[in-house]
Short mmCIF file of C-alpha atoms and ligand atoms in Angstrom, two decimals:
data_model
loop_
_atom_site.label_atom_id
_atom_site.label_comp_id
_atom_site.label_asym_id
_atom_site.label_seq_id
_atom_site.Cartn_x
_atom_site.Cartn_y
_atom_site.Cartn_z
CA UNK A 1 -19.21 -49.57 32.91
CA UNK A 2 -17.64 -48.75 29.56
CA UNK A 3 -17.59 -45.04 28.73
CA UNK A 4 -17.15 -43.66 25.21
CA UNK A 5 -15.01 -40.69 24.17
CA UNK A 6 -17.97 -38.38 24.72
CA UNK A 7 -18.37 -39.35 28.38
CA UNK A 8 -21.41 -41.52 27.76
CA UNK A 9 -21.47 -44.64 29.94
CA UNK A 10 -23.15 -47.61 28.28
CA UNK A 11 -25.79 -48.69 30.77
CA UNK A 12 -28.28 -50.37 28.43
CA UNK A 13 -28.47 -52.67 25.45
CA UNK A 14 -31.27 -53.02 22.96
CA UNK A 15 -31.31 -56.47 21.42
CA UNK A 16 -33.24 -57.19 18.22
CA UNK A 17 -34.20 -60.85 18.38
CA UNK A 18 -35.48 -61.13 14.82
CA UNK A 19 -36.13 -58.97 11.80
CA UNK A 20 -39.34 -60.89 11.10
CA UNK A 21 -42.63 -59.16 11.83
CA UNK A 22 -46.32 -59.95 11.45
CA UNK A 23 -47.01 -56.24 10.86
CA UNK A 24 -45.71 -53.96 8.14
CA UNK A 25 -46.04 -50.50 9.71
CA UNK A 26 -45.68 -47.79 7.10
CA UNK A 27 -43.29 -45.75 9.25
CA UNK A 28 -41.09 -48.58 10.50
CA UNK A 29 -37.32 -48.15 10.65
CA UNK A 30 -36.92 -51.81 11.67
CA UNK A 31 -33.96 -50.84 13.83
CA UNK A 32 -32.18 -49.65 10.70
CA UNK A 33 -32.26 -52.97 8.88
CA UNK A 34 -34.73 -52.36 6.09
CA UNK A 35 -37.77 -54.34 5.01
CA UNK A 36 -39.51 -56.48 7.62
CA UNK A 37 -41.61 -58.47 5.19
CA UNK A 38 -40.63 -62.06 4.59
CA UNK A 39 -40.97 -65.53 6.05
CA UNK A 40 -42.39 -65.80 9.56
CA UNK A 41 -40.48 -68.99 10.45
CA UNK A 42 -37.24 -68.88 12.43
CA UNK A 43 -34.30 -68.00 10.22
CA UNK A 44 -30.76 -69.41 10.28
CA UNK A 45 -29.09 -66.01 10.40
CA UNK A 46 -30.75 -65.10 13.72
CA UNK A 47 -28.76 -65.39 16.93
CA UNK A 48 -29.82 -68.57 18.71
CA UNK A 49 -30.80 -68.72 22.37
CA UNK A 50 -27.26 -69.41 23.59
CA UNK A 51 -25.82 -66.59 21.44
CA UNK A 52 -28.22 -64.07 22.96
CA UNK A 53 -27.56 -65.27 26.51
CA UNK A 54 -23.78 -65.30 26.00
CA UNK A 55 -23.96 -61.72 24.74
CA UNK A 56 -26.02 -60.66 27.75
CA UNK A 57 -23.55 -62.31 30.13
CA UNK A 58 -20.72 -60.29 28.59
CA UNK A 59 -22.79 -57.10 28.71
CA UNK A 60 -23.40 -57.74 32.41
CA UNK A 61 -19.63 -58.16 32.95
CA UNK A 62 -19.40 -54.58 31.66
CA UNK A 63 -22.02 -53.53 34.24
CA UNK A 64 -24.82 -53.04 31.71
CA UNK A 65 -27.95 -52.64 33.83
CA UNK A 66 -30.83 -53.02 31.40
CA UNK A 67 -31.81 -54.92 28.29
CA UNK A 68 -34.72 -54.17 26.00
CA UNK A 69 -35.76 -56.88 23.55
CA UNK A 70 -37.11 -55.68 20.23
CA UNK A 71 -37.27 -56.65 16.57
CA UNK A 72 -38.95 -57.14 14.11
CA UNK A 73 -41.48 -58.64 16.45
CA UNK A 74 -39.62 -60.20 19.41
CA UNK A 75 -42.60 -62.37 20.34
CA UNK A 76 -42.19 -64.34 17.10
CA UNK A 77 -39.29 -65.96 18.96
CA UNK A 78 -40.59 -69.06 20.69
CA UNK A 79 -37.53 -69.07 22.99
CA UNK A 80 -38.25 -65.57 24.34
CA UNK A 81 -39.31 -66.88 27.75
CA UNK A 82 -36.10 -68.93 27.97
CA UNK A 83 -33.95 -65.96 26.94
CA UNK A 84 -35.59 -63.80 29.62
CA UNK A 85 -35.23 -66.56 32.24
CA UNK A 86 -31.51 -66.84 31.44
CA UNK A 87 -30.84 -63.07 31.40
CA UNK A 88 -28.17 -62.42 34.04
CA UNK A 89 -29.22 -61.17 37.47
CA UNK A 90 -28.92 -57.44 37.90
CA UNK A 91 -30.25 -56.61 34.43
CA UNK A 92 -33.69 -55.05 34.14
CA UNK A 93 -35.61 -56.79 31.34
CA UNK A 94 -38.12 -55.00 29.15
CA UNK A 95 -39.55 -55.53 25.68
CA UNK A 96 -41.15 -53.55 22.87
CA UNK A 97 -43.84 -55.53 21.05
CA UNK A 98 -46.83 -55.03 18.81
CA UNK A 99 -48.79 -56.89 21.49
CA UNK A 100 -50.55 -59.45 19.30
CA UNK A 101 -48.98 -62.46 21.00
CA UNK A 102 -49.33 -61.22 24.59
CA UNK A 103 -52.70 -62.94 25.14
CA UNK A 104 -51.70 -66.37 26.43
CA UNK A 105 -48.01 -65.61 26.84
CA UNK A 106 -47.97 -62.57 29.15
CA UNK A 107 -48.10 -64.63 32.40
CA UNK A 108 -45.16 -66.82 31.32
CA UNK A 109 -43.13 -63.78 30.30
CA UNK A 110 -43.80 -62.18 33.68
CA UNK A 111 -42.87 -65.42 35.47
CA UNK A 112 -39.67 -65.61 33.42
CA UNK A 113 -38.62 -62.16 34.68
CA UNK A 114 -39.99 -59.61 32.23
CA UNK A 115 -40.40 -56.36 34.17
CA UNK A 116 -41.80 -53.86 31.70
CA UNK A 117 -43.44 -53.87 28.31
CA UNK A 118 -44.03 -51.22 25.63
CA UNK A 119 -46.85 -52.00 23.24
CA UNK A 120 -47.02 -50.15 19.94
CA UNK A 121 -50.47 -48.74 19.46
CA UNK A 122 -50.76 -46.02 16.88
CA UNK A 123 -54.51 -45.55 16.68
CA UNK A 124 -57.76 -46.08 18.58
CA UNK A 125 -59.74 -46.99 15.52
CA UNK A 126 -59.46 -50.40 13.78
CA UNK A 127 -59.55 -48.93 10.25
CA UNK A 128 -56.85 -46.36 10.86
CA UNK A 129 -54.86 -48.96 12.76
CA UNK A 130 -55.08 -51.30 9.75
CA UNK A 131 -53.87 -48.59 7.38
CA UNK A 132 -50.87 -47.74 9.51
CA UNK A 133 -49.80 -51.26 10.46
CA UNK A 134 -51.03 -53.11 7.35
CA UNK A 135 -52.62 -55.56 9.77
CA UNK A 136 -56.14 -56.27 10.94
CA UNK A 137 -55.01 -57.29 14.40
CA UNK A 138 -56.38 -54.29 16.30
CA UNK A 139 -58.47 -56.42 18.68
CA UNK A 140 -55.52 -58.68 19.47
CA UNK A 141 -53.41 -55.65 20.37
CA UNK A 142 -56.10 -54.36 22.74
CA UNK A 143 -56.38 -57.85 24.25
CA UNK A 144 -52.59 -57.97 24.46
CA UNK A 145 -52.47 -54.79 26.52
CA UNK A 146 -55.15 -56.19 28.84
CA UNK A 147 -53.24 -59.47 29.14
CA UNK A 148 -50.07 -57.61 30.09
CA UNK A 149 -51.91 -55.64 32.78
CA UNK A 150 -53.60 -58.79 34.10
CA UNK A 151 -50.21 -60.53 34.30
CA UNK A 152 -48.88 -57.73 36.53
CA UNK A 153 -46.82 -55.94 33.92
CA UNK A 154 -48.19 -52.48 34.81
CA UNK A 155 -47.48 -49.80 33.91
CA UNK A 156 -47.79 -50.74 30.23
CA UNK A 157 -46.36 -48.03 28.01
CA UNK A 158 -48.21 -47.51 24.76
CA UNK A 159 -45.84 -46.39 22.01
CA UNK A 160 -47.34 -44.13 19.40
CA UNK A 161 -45.27 -42.78 16.53
CA UNK A 162 -46.26 -39.18 15.91
CA UNK A 163 -46.58 -38.42 12.21
CA UNK A 164 -49.22 -37.07 9.88
CA UNK A 165 -51.39 -40.21 10.03
CA UNK A 166 -51.49 -40.32 13.86
CA UNK A 167 -51.18 -36.70 15.01
CA UNK A 168 -54.97 -36.25 15.05
CA UNK A 169 -55.25 -39.12 17.53
CA UNK A 170 -53.10 -37.59 20.22
CA UNK A 171 -55.94 -36.06 22.30
CA UNK A 172 -57.94 -39.33 22.26
CA UNK A 173 -54.87 -41.36 23.07
CA UNK A 174 -53.93 -39.08 25.97
CA UNK A 175 -57.45 -39.40 27.37
CA UNK A 176 -57.31 -43.17 26.85
CA UNK A 177 -54.25 -43.56 29.11
CA UNK A 178 -55.60 -41.03 31.62
CA UNK A 179 -58.89 -42.91 31.90
CA UNK A 180 -57.35 -46.39 32.16
CA UNK A 181 -55.28 -47.38 35.17
CA UNK A 182 -51.93 -48.96 34.45
CA UNK A 183 -51.36 -47.30 31.07
CA UNK A 184 -48.81 -44.68 30.12
CA UNK A 185 -48.21 -43.06 26.76
CA UNK A 186 -44.94 -42.60 24.95
CA UNK A 187 -45.24 -40.31 21.94
CA UNK A 188 -42.30 -41.02 19.64
CA UNK A 189 -41.36 -38.37 17.13
CA UNK A 190 -41.36 -39.85 13.62
CA UNK A 191 -37.75 -40.47 12.63
CA UNK A 192 -37.27 -40.09 8.88
CA UNK A 193 -33.52 -40.76 8.98
CA UNK A 194 -33.74 -44.41 8.00
CA UNK A 195 -37.04 -44.57 6.20
CA UNK A 196 -37.32 -41.33 4.25
CA UNK A 197 -40.62 -39.46 3.80
CA UNK A 198 -39.53 -36.44 5.89
CA UNK A 199 -42.77 -34.74 4.81
CA UNK A 200 -44.68 -37.10 7.16
CA UNK A 201 -43.11 -35.43 10.18
CA UNK A 202 -45.17 -33.07 12.30
CA UNK A 203 -43.82 -30.26 14.46
CA UNK A 204 -43.12 -32.00 17.75
CA UNK A 205 -42.80 -28.65 19.56
CA UNK A 206 -46.48 -28.08 18.89
CA UNK A 207 -47.24 -31.39 20.61
CA UNK A 208 -45.12 -30.29 23.60
CA UNK A 209 -47.00 -26.98 23.65
CA UNK A 210 -50.42 -28.65 23.52
CA UNK A 211 -49.51 -31.09 26.30
CA UNK A 212 -48.15 -28.28 28.44
CA UNK A 213 -51.58 -26.62 28.24
CA UNK A 214 -53.40 -29.85 29.14
CA UNK A 215 -51.09 -31.01 31.93
CA UNK A 216 -51.71 -30.62 35.67
CA UNK A 217 -47.97 -30.86 36.17
CA UNK A 218 -44.83 -31.36 34.10
CA UNK A 219 -41.62 -33.10 35.14
CA UNK A 220 -38.41 -32.35 33.28
CA UNK A 221 -35.77 -35.05 33.45
CA UNK A 222 -32.56 -33.11 32.81
CA UNK A 223 -30.42 -36.14 32.04
CA UNK A 224 -32.41 -37.15 29.00
CA UNK A 225 -33.93 -33.78 28.24
CA UNK A 226 -37.30 -35.51 28.47
CA UNK A 227 -40.51 -34.07 29.75
CA UNK A 228 -43.27 -36.01 31.46
CA UNK A 229 -46.76 -34.57 31.34
CA UNK A 230 -49.42 -35.63 33.85
CA UNK A 231 -52.87 -35.10 32.36
CA UNK A 232 -56.32 -35.65 33.92
CA UNK A 233 -58.93 -37.67 32.09
CA UNK A 234 -61.89 -35.81 30.61
CA UNK A 235 -64.23 -37.26 33.28
CA UNK A 236 -61.81 -36.05 35.97
CA UNK A 237 -61.50 -39.51 37.55
CA UNK A 238 -58.06 -40.49 36.30
CA UNK A 239 -54.63 -39.16 35.51
CA UNK A 240 -52.21 -40.35 32.84
CA UNK A 241 -48.51 -39.89 32.27
CA UNK A 242 -47.37 -38.90 28.78
CA UNK A 243 -43.78 -38.71 27.66
CA UNK A 244 -42.38 -37.42 24.38
CA UNK A 245 -39.33 -39.02 22.82
CA UNK A 246 -37.98 -36.51 20.33
CA UNK A 247 -34.54 -37.50 19.09
CA UNK A 248 -34.67 -35.87 15.65
CA UNK A 249 -32.01 -33.15 15.29
CA UNK A 250 -31.73 -33.20 19.09
CA UNK A 251 -28.10 -32.89 20.17
CA UNK A 252 -29.06 -33.11 23.83
CA UNK A 253 -30.75 -36.45 23.22
CA UNK A 254 -27.70 -37.89 21.48
CA UNK A 255 -25.33 -36.45 24.11
CA UNK A 256 -27.18 -38.51 26.72
CA UNK A 257 -27.62 -41.73 24.73
CA UNK A 258 -26.43 -44.67 26.83
CA UNK A 259 -27.48 -47.53 24.57
CA UNK A 260 -25.67 -49.98 22.37
CA UNK A 261 -27.72 -52.08 19.95
CA UNK A 262 -27.47 -55.64 18.72
CA UNK A 263 -28.93 -56.75 15.41
CA UNK A 264 -30.80 -60.04 15.11
CA UNK A 265 -27.82 -61.52 13.24
CA UNK A 266 -25.33 -60.73 15.98
CA UNK A 267 -23.80 -57.39 15.05
CA UNK A 268 -23.19 -54.62 17.52
CA UNK A 269 -23.99 -51.04 16.57
CA UNK A 270 -23.47 -47.86 18.48
CA UNK A 271 -26.27 -45.79 16.98
CA UNK A 272 -29.74 -46.56 15.65
CA UNK A 273 -29.36 -44.11 12.79
CA UNK A 274 -26.10 -45.42 11.40
CA UNK A 275 -25.76 -48.25 8.94
CA UNK A 276 -21.97 -47.92 8.73
CA UNK A 277 -21.00 -48.89 12.27
CA UNK A 278 -22.07 -52.55 12.43
CA UNK A 279 -19.54 -54.88 14.04
CA UNK A 280 -20.12 -58.64 13.76
CA UNK A 281 -19.40 -60.55 16.96
CA UNK A 282 -17.70 -63.29 14.93
CA UNK A 283 -18.42 -66.80 16.12
CA UNK A 284 -19.85 -65.24 19.29
CA UNK A 285 -17.33 -66.66 21.72
CA UNK A 286 -17.09 -64.62 24.92
CA UNK A 287 -13.62 -63.19 24.07
CA UNK A 288 -14.93 -62.13 20.62
CA UNK A 289 -18.01 -60.53 22.12
CA UNK A 290 -15.93 -58.69 24.74
CA UNK A 291 -13.56 -57.35 22.10
CA UNK A 292 -16.39 -56.24 19.78
CA UNK A 293 -18.26 -54.61 22.65
CA UNK A 294 -15.15 -52.62 23.65
CA UNK A 295 -14.54 -51.58 20.02
CA UNK A 296 -18.16 -50.55 19.54
CA UNK A 297 -18.15 -48.36 22.63
CA UNK A 298 -14.75 -46.88 21.72
CA UNK A 299 -16.11 -45.88 18.29
CA UNK A 300 -19.57 -44.66 19.16
CA UNK A 301 -20.25 -40.97 18.64
CA UNK A 302 -23.35 -38.79 19.08
CA UNK A 303 -25.30 -38.76 15.81
CA UNK A 304 -26.55 -35.18 15.96
CA UNK A 305 -23.78 -32.77 16.88
CA UNK A 306 -20.85 -35.03 15.99
CA UNK A 307 -21.54 -37.55 13.21
CA UNK A 308 -23.79 -34.95 11.65
CA UNK A 309 -22.99 -31.29 12.19
CA UNK A 310 -25.16 -28.29 11.52
CA UNK A 311 -24.00 -25.98 8.73
CA UNK A 312 -26.18 -23.08 7.59
CA UNK A 313 -29.25 -24.74 9.09
CA UNK A 314 -28.57 -28.09 7.38
CA UNK A 315 -27.30 -31.29 9.02
CA UNK A 316 -24.32 -32.55 7.05
CA UNK A 317 -21.95 -35.47 7.51
CA UNK A 318 -18.92 -34.46 9.55
CA UNK A 319 -15.86 -34.85 7.29
CA UNK A 320 -14.15 -36.95 9.94
CA UNK A 321 -16.58 -39.76 9.20
CA UNK A 322 -16.44 -39.72 5.42
CA UNK A 323 -15.11 -43.08 4.29
CA UNK A 324 -12.07 -42.49 2.08
CA UNK A 325 -11.74 -44.88 -0.87
CA UNK A 326 -8.83 -47.30 -0.43
CA UNK A 327 -5.57 -46.31 -2.16
CA UNK A 328 -2.62 -48.40 -3.30
CA UNK A 329 -0.74 -47.39 -0.11
CA UNK A 330 -3.44 -48.70 2.28
N1 LIG B 1 -42.49 -55.03 16.68
C1 LIG B 1 -42.26 -54.28 17.87
C2 LIG B 1 -43.25 -53.14 17.98
O1 LIG B 1 -44.16 -53.07 17.15
O2 LIG B 1 -43.13 -52.36 18.89
C3 LIG B 1 -40.84 -53.84 18.10
C4 LIG B 1 -40.08 -53.27 16.96
S1 LIG B 1 -40.45 -51.59 16.55
C5 LIG B 1 -39.19 -51.29 15.30
C6 LIG B 1 -39.81 -50.71 17.95
C7 LIG B 1 -40.27 -49.30 18.09
O3 LIG B 1 -39.75 -48.50 17.07
C8 LIG B 1 -41.76 -49.13 18.08
O4 LIG B 1 -42.17 -48.58 19.28
C9 LIG B 1 -42.03 -48.16 16.96
O5 LIG B 1 -43.03 -47.33 17.34
C10 LIG B 1 -40.68 -47.47 16.81
N2 LIG B 1 -40.43 -46.96 15.45
C11 LIG B 1 -40.32 -47.68 14.33
N3 LIG B 1 -40.09 -46.90 13.26
C12 LIG B 1 -40.05 -45.62 13.70
C13 LIG B 1 -39.83 -44.35 13.08
N4 LIG B 1 -39.62 -44.23 11.77
N5 LIG B 1 -39.83 -43.27 13.88
C14 LIG B 1 -40.03 -43.38 15.21
N6 LIG B 1 -40.24 -44.54 15.84
C15 LIG B 1 -40.25 -45.65 15.12
#
């Protein structure tokens, strides 16, 4: 396994298969690539099936153990089942999706080797859902979650971004997963780094505090500084697992980050939050991919605590990473 200068072994890759999306969520960072709106048809700049598989084969050579497919909306790729089928043995395969295309395709994805799925679900009310996602596909998402469960993809993790428009839903959402077998909840702290609107953020410590009060038990996973809360349903018949992902200004989180990312157009990047560390994998031959993977790992640094450092309560760019303008001597 490749290890960076901060002792972080790269055990996982997160591969964006497209930047196209049928939703236009108001909070979306689109993996750091900007606007998701645009044509829904396959685009020339996207990695093709063979490119994705070749990349995964190289990642496996470096002992990468897990791949998560994302986007844009990864299920807009009609070759997703083939990509999953051709993912090298020994790599756990998961996906993050908005869920709308799971009805009908979930059994094939499972048969192809998909092991886990996260479905973004930010509200339990069709009107609020429509406002957040700019889509009227609430019923399809609910059907998508059911299709994933029916196909044997349990537990299905529901991803909910916690910000001002969703914070009021947390209690209902927690009860929803507690009352329904096979569901788990992942509350993701709103990350303003790439999208702006920092005023949308809510105090995630308050959410931790509230969950602590509700939970029958709490597990603390030291490695990732993540807590898991086990909460009973209101009717007392069920129990749900809720996890909080809170990377914002969290040095511990960055110190334990083991993921390298791939953009839909075949660039490697060492950190979600950085737009200045993209490395194209050239013509995507295996030697080029190997070289770019090594370089990416060698250059990756924790975002909070190293790329950004705290000075007088403010996070500022570490001088080491300021790009100097070229001079005549360069
Ligand atoms: N289309 C898929 C979906 O809807 O899940 C995959 C792509 S989406 C960019 C992947 C994940 O990023 C989702 O779970 C979403 O909740 C999360 N996400 C997007 N923007 C975010 C932000 N500003 N802060 C925190 N999480 C965000």
